[in-house]
Short mmCIF file of C-alpha atoms in Angstrom, two decimals:
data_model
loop_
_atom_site.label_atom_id
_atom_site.label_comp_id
_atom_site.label_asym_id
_atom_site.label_seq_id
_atom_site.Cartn_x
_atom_site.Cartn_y
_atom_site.Cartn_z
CA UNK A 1 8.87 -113.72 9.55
CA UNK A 2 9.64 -111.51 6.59
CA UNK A 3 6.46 -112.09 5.15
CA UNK A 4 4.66 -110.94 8.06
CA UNK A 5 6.11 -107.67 8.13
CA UNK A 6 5.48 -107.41 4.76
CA UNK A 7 1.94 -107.60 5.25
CA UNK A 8 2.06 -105.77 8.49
CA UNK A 9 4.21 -102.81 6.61
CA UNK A 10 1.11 -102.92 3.79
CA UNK A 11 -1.61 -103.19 6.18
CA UNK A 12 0.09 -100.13 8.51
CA UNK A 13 0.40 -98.47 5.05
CA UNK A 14 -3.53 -99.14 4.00
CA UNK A 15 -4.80 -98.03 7.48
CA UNK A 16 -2.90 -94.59 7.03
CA UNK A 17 -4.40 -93.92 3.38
CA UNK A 18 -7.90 -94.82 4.74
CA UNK A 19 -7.27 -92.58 7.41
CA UNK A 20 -5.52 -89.46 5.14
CA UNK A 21 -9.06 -90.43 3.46
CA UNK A 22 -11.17 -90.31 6.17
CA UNK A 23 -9.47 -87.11 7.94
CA UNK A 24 -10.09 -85.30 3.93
CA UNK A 25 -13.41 -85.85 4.00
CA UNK A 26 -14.39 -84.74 7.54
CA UNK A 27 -12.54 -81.41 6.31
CA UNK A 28 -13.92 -81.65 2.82
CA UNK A 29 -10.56 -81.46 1.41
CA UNK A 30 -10.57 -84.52 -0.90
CA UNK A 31 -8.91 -82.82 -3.23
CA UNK A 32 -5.81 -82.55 -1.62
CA UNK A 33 -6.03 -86.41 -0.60
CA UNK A 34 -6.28 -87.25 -4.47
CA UNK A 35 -3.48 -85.25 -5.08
CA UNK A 36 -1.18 -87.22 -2.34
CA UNK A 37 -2.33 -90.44 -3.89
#
């Protein structure tokens, strides 16, 4: 069990980057998302 939230906690974590990513680049503010990273 406490390996599956593990990888739920990183894939929750990896969805939420791509989509910091993919909101950044609609607005054109990549920038900004590199910074955060």
């Amino acid at each position: 069990r406490i390996r599956k939230n593990i990888w739920k906690k990183k894939g929750y974590w990896a969805a939420l980057k791509a989509f910091s990513l993919a909101k950044s680049l609609s607005t054109g503010n990549s920038k900004s998302f590199l910074y955060k990273n």
